[in-house]
């Protein structure tokens, strides 16, 4: 990777070009997908920033495929990403948390050799209370023949991702991405409208400081998960107690733990036996990022990136963050997930 000191001003465009130069065989398509996503992120930032000022809050009275009430900004973010990406000739299909089926590339546009899977605005139930929300994305290569991307192309294990990332719309907007050469973070400078490299080559601490879990599900967890959580808190065993931090917005919880060290856990429970979070466009991209940063992601028994997906909106239990904490989760709850 090209070295940058934290004081040099490097735009995301320049960084992506420099990374691409390390691969003379690259066609530039992947770089362009990342630029286009950065552009969509700027447009979504503007809407999110203005959300408190205009009459855009509230639910749009439709339900998305998981049956949750959509917020209007979800729809805006979904459409913004589709419109930024569908005409570029670099994608052959998309999938979104907000769309039940495959998002096809319209006939009038060329298609390309990549597929994009995304959650346009994760944590959107938090918008009304001014809590950070995020966009999560994953790019996989086409493996079938023909013009259009198919379900088979979309249902590839996370290990096959060629790029992944997230945008956090927080006190500042940040975009973090990987193409398999480290995880790099960029902060949007609103005065010039550019993402500037602020966190080159992110490394997650091996041991955690934070535990992010929704404890109100404790009565619905199995004994092993309850045991694991007691250990994280230093109540059983010899684990240094972790501090509890739970925003309830995956990107915000993940981002904090990535930079500061920690674990985000969303175990299965008796009401959500599959877990809540989606494998393809929530768990997989964050798993790619965290592994690139030296951490791990697991469903309790299997590395997230190795799980073969069976359906587009498949859910998974998720333990993601610092290596030592995810390994402890696998040791304590592994058998219960495997059975
Ligand atoms: P969403 O995709 O409908 O926004 O739901 C995902 C969100 C995550 O951001 C967050 O980690 C989780 O749901 C919180 O769930 P809970 O309220 O059950 O703790
Ligand atoms: Mg989501």
XYZ file of C-alpha atoms and ligand atoms in Angstrom:
359
model
C 0.000 0.000 0.000
C 1.088 3.592 -0.625
C 2.153 5.319 2.601
C 0.480 8.544 3.583
C 1.313 10.592 6.612
C -1.743 11.767 8.538
C -0.860 15.356 7.636
C -0.865 14.978 3.845
C -4.142 15.895 2.182
C -5.293 12.947 0.099
C -8.736 12.814 -1.463
C -10.544 9.515 -1.782
C -10.243 9.777 -5.561
C -6.470 10.111 -5.406
C -6.180 7.305 -2.902
C -8.257 4.957 -5.028
C -6.171 5.800 -8.124
C -2.949 5.150 -6.228
C -4.241 1.799 -5.016
C -5.313 0.896 -8.521
C -1.833 1.645 -9.880
C -0.536 -1.171 -7.679
C -2.580 -3.478 -9.934
C -1.634 -2.767 -13.548
C -4.162 -5.379 -14.708
C -7.080 -3.492 -13.092
C -9.651 -2.126 -15.533
C -10.653 0.782 -13.315
C -14.227 -0.455 -12.978
C -13.942 -1.168 -9.278
C -12.380 2.241 -8.649
C -15.248 3.878 -10.469
C -17.803 1.942 -8.433
C -16.154 3.324 -5.300
C -16.190 6.912 -6.637
C -19.852 6.571 -7.509
C -20.629 5.272 -4.027
C -18.721 8.191 -2.507
C -20.876 10.545 -4.582
C -24.070 8.840 -3.420
C -22.805 9.114 0.163
C -22.415 12.885 -0.229
C -25.967 13.186 -1.537
C -27.341 11.095 1.323
C -25.289 13.149 3.803
C -27.039 16.295 2.623
C -30.476 14.803 3.180
C -29.579 13.316 6.550
C -28.112 16.664 7.683
C -31.280 18.463 6.684
C -33.577 15.833 8.096
C -34.416 17.866 11.166
C -35.158 20.969 9.116
C -37.561 19.783 6.484
C -40.686 17.747 6.586
C -39.035 14.500 5.677
C -39.166 12.700 8.976
C -41.556 9.943 9.767
C -42.517 6.686 8.193
C -43.606 6.426 4.587
C -46.420 4.004 5.377
C -44.890 1.181 3.398
C -43.166 -1.841 4.807
C -39.878 -3.179 3.534
C -39.271 -6.833 2.894
C -38.414 -7.547 6.508
C -41.706 -6.041 7.586
C -40.190 -3.065 9.372
C -41.610 0.405 8.917
C -39.532 2.285 6.370
C -38.495 5.833 7.078
C -38.653 8.274 4.180
C -34.915 8.689 4.215
C -34.535 4.946 3.639
C -36.363 5.327 0.387
C -34.367 8.380 -0.625
C -31.072 6.627 0.166
C -32.154 3.508 -1.703
C -33.122 5.463 -4.806
C -30.029 7.645 -4.660
C -27.722 4.640 -4.683
C -29.632 2.865 -7.448
C -29.663 6.012 -9.612
C -25.965 6.664 -8.995
C -25.034 3.136 -10.000
C -27.451 1.689 -12.570
C -26.320 3.575 -15.686
C -22.551 3.316 -15.287
C -22.005 0.085 -17.186
C -20.022 -1.403 -14.334
C -22.721 -3.408 -12.560
C -24.886 -6.251 -13.808
C -27.320 -6.304 -10.864
C -27.877 -4.952 -7.376
C -29.597 -6.061 -4.185
C -30.824 -3.813 -1.403
C -32.329 -4.285 2.024
C -35.215 -2.182 0.743
C -35.934 -4.305 -2.341
C -37.374 -7.775 -2.179
C -35.876 -9.084 -5.399
C -32.861 -8.449 -7.588
C -32.475 -4.850 -8.788
C -31.850 -5.308 -12.504
C -29.935 -2.894 -14.725
C -32.423 -1.256 -17.131
C -32.208 -2.505 -20.728
C -31.079 0.890 -22.067
C -27.822 0.740 -20.085
C -24.758 -1.408 -20.525
C -23.937 -3.955 -17.853
C -20.601 -4.747 -16.233
C -18.927 -7.524 -14.331
C -19.726 -6.591 -10.734
C -22.736 -6.751 -8.408
C -23.510 -4.346 -5.589
C -25.367 -5.339 -2.420
C -26.283 -2.658 0.081
C -28.235 -1.510 3.075
C -29.000 2.075 2.047
C -29.682 3.485 5.501
C -29.111 1.160 8.387
C -30.448 2.120 11.788
C -32.990 4.434 10.199
C -35.401 4.047 13.107
C -32.877 6.275 14.912
C -33.182 9.254 12.593
C -35.959 10.913 14.545
C -33.716 11.147 17.586
C -30.608 12.386 15.775
C -28.536 9.251 16.283
C -25.965 8.255 13.639
C -27.144 6.075 10.775
C -25.118 4.430 8.029
C -24.905 2.922 4.567
C -23.263 -0.500 4.173
C -22.106 -1.938 0.826
C -20.535 -5.031 -0.667
C -19.201 -5.645 -4.187
C -18.851 -9.142 -5.650
C -17.742 -10.263 -9.119
C -20.080 -11.826 -11.639
C -19.553 -15.582 -11.886
C -22.280 -16.539 -14.347
C -22.416 -15.880 -18.072
C -24.839 -13.549 -19.796
C -25.761 -9.870 -19.614
C -27.529 -9.767 -16.275
C -26.467 -10.654 -12.765
C -28.389 -13.549 -11.240
C -29.249 -14.820 -7.783
C -26.313 -17.195 -8.069
C -24.003 -14.195 -8.522
C -25.477 -12.450 -5.500
C -25.362 -15.493 -3.224
C -21.592 -15.764 -2.976
C -19.821 -16.214 0.349
C -18.313 -13.032 1.791
C -14.800 -14.285 1.096
C -15.479 -13.514 -2.600
C -16.105 -9.814 -2.004
C -13.754 -7.587 -3.978
C -14.699 -4.414 -2.107
C -16.827 -3.497 0.878
C -17.405 -0.545 3.113
C -19.707 1.655 5.076
C -20.568 5.304 5.472
C -21.391 6.668 8.894
C -23.483 9.826 9.002
C -22.321 10.948 12.437
C -20.968 14.196 13.838
C -18.911 13.995 10.654
C -19.597 11.776 7.652
C -16.971 9.081 7.247
C -16.517 6.448 4.571
C -14.477 3.342 5.404
C -13.687 0.826 2.668
C -11.481 -2.071 1.764
C -10.513 -3.755 -1.471
C -8.483 -6.337 0.414
C -5.457 -4.101 0.957
C -6.247 -2.845 4.430
C -9.199 -0.847 5.688
C -9.037 2.893 5.133
C -11.189 5.706 6.486
C -12.046 9.060 4.882
C -13.770 12.008 6.504
C -15.997 14.303 4.454
C -14.837 17.901 4.520
C -18.169 19.652 3.924
C -16.506 22.946 2.977
C -14.961 21.425 -0.159
C -17.264 18.421 -0.552
C -14.401 15.918 -0.588
C -13.692 12.786 1.388
C -10.160 13.164 2.770
C -8.006 10.311 4.013
C -8.130 10.519 7.812
C -7.657 6.906 8.972
C -5.165 5.056 6.748
C -4.741 1.348 7.415
C -7.058 0.997 10.405
C -6.059 -1.645 12.975
C -8.557 -2.839 15.569
C -7.046 -3.501 19.027
C -6.726 -7.231 19.694
C -8.600 -6.952 22.979
C -11.790 -5.006 23.382
C -12.728 -2.047 25.538
C -16.404 -2.054 24.639
C -19.281 -4.501 24.562
C -22.206 -3.583 22.306
C -25.200 -5.816 22.852
C -28.914 -5.318 23.456
C -29.217 -6.747 26.927
C -32.977 -6.592 27.001
C -32.962 -9.899 25.082
C -31.138 -11.676 27.940
C -34.242 -13.655 28.988
C -34.530 -14.919 25.387
C -30.889 -16.010 25.053
C -29.660 -19.550 25.684
C -27.528 -20.235 28.761
C -24.263 -20.139 26.797
C -24.907 -16.628 25.469
C -25.817 -15.433 28.958
C -22.592 -17.029 30.233
C -20.583 -15.274 27.498
C -22.042 -11.889 28.393
C -21.235 -12.390 32.084
C -17.634 -13.137 31.124
C -17.365 -10.006 28.985
C -18.537 -8.033 31.968
C -15.926 -9.647 34.205
C -18.614 -11.285 36.352
C -17.439 -14.851 35.592
C -13.975 -16.047 34.591
C -10.970 -13.739 34.449
C -11.944 -11.371 31.628
C -11.219 -7.676 32.124
C -14.691 -6.095 32.311
C -15.729 -4.373 29.067
C -17.649 -1.100 29.080
C -21.173 -1.283 27.712
C -21.877 0.944 24.706
C -24.993 0.338 22.588
C -26.297 2.859 20.093
C -28.650 0.416 18.372
C -27.304 1.551 15.018
C -24.990 -1.146 13.707
C -22.647 1.130 11.790
C -22.177 3.439 14.778
C -21.562 0.579 17.198
C -19.235 -1.177 14.751
C -17.283 1.983 13.948
C -16.634 2.798 17.597
C -15.435 -0.705 18.308
C -13.286 -0.804 15.164
C -11.384 2.278 16.260
C -11.390 1.711 20.025
C -11.523 -2.081 20.327
C -14.564 -4.085 21.313
C -17.232 -6.495 20.255
C -20.662 -6.017 18.759
C -22.886 -9.016 19.436
C -26.342 -9.768 18.114
C -26.909 -13.388 19.196
C -29.860 -15.452 18.102
C -32.666 -15.498 20.639
C -35.877 -17.449 21.002
C -37.813 -14.757 19.111
C -35.226 -14.314 16.335
C -33.735 -17.812 16.008
C -31.882 -16.784 12.839
C -30.462 -13.630 14.392
C -31.544 -10.175 13.194
C -28.800 -8.835 10.974
C -28.534 -9.690 7.304
C -25.663 -11.774 6.068
C -25.157 -10.348 2.592
C -25.310 -6.598 3.048
C -24.705 -6.052 6.767
C -22.540 -8.858 8.206
C -20.389 -9.678 5.139
C -19.126 -6.187 4.307
C -18.363 -5.359 7.931
C -16.680 -8.759 8.309
C -14.416 -7.987 5.321
C -13.494 -4.627 6.877
C -12.867 -6.042 10.352
C -10.678 -8.888 9.068
C -8.648 -6.399 7.052
C -8.180 -4.432 10.270
C -6.993 -7.508 12.192
C -10.298 -8.432 13.853
C -12.795 -11.224 13.332
C -16.459 -11.805 12.570
C -18.347 -14.975 13.408
C -21.852 -16.337 13.719
C -20.606 -18.056 16.866
C -19.364 -21.163 15.084
C -18.353 -20.134 11.572
C -16.435 -17.194 10.207
C -19.035 -14.924 8.611
C -17.018 -14.688 5.388
C -17.190 -18.476 4.946
C -20.947 -18.870 5.413
C -22.581 -19.929 2.124
C -25.652 -17.723 1.613
C -28.932 -19.417 0.714
C -31.182 -16.390 0.221
C -30.892 -12.685 -0.446
C -32.220 -11.416 2.873
C -30.823 -14.207 5.028
C -30.209 -13.293 8.655
C -27.339 -14.381 10.844
C -26.233 -14.198 14.459
C -23.251 -11.835 14.582
C -20.193 -11.489 16.818
C -17.831 -8.941 15.289
C -14.858 -6.948 16.498
C -11.591 -7.516 18.354
C -9.990 -10.902 17.766
C -9.769 -12.030 21.391
C -13.434 -11.225 22.068
C -14.742 -13.011 18.960
C -12.605 -16.044 19.757
C -14.089 -16.116 23.262
C -17.578 -16.019 21.733
C -16.749 -18.961 19.468
C -15.402 -20.915 22.447
C -18.437 -20.331 24.637
C -21.366 -20.367 22.192
C -19.899 -22.355 19.263
C -21.618 -25.620 19.981
C -25.040 -24.026 20.377
C -24.766 -22.399 16.955
C -23.510 -25.543 15.264
C -26.484 -27.623 16.449
P -32.511 -2.045 10.278
O -31.699 -2.656 9.165
O -33.953 -2.323 10.137
O -32.191 -0.593 10.486
O -32.117 -2.870 11.609
C -30.798 -3.089 11.912
C -30.486 -2.398 13.206
C -29.008 -2.291 13.418
O -28.529 -1.051 12.991
C -28.881 -2.423 14.899
O -27.635 -2.953 15.255
C -29.997 -3.356 15.256
O -30.978 -3.218 14.252
C -30.613 -3.027 16.578
O -31.612 -3.959 16.885
P -32.325 -3.980 18.323
O -33.190 -2.758 18.370
O -33.094 -5.267 18.337
O -31.244 -3.961 19.376
Mg -30.176 -2.619 8.096
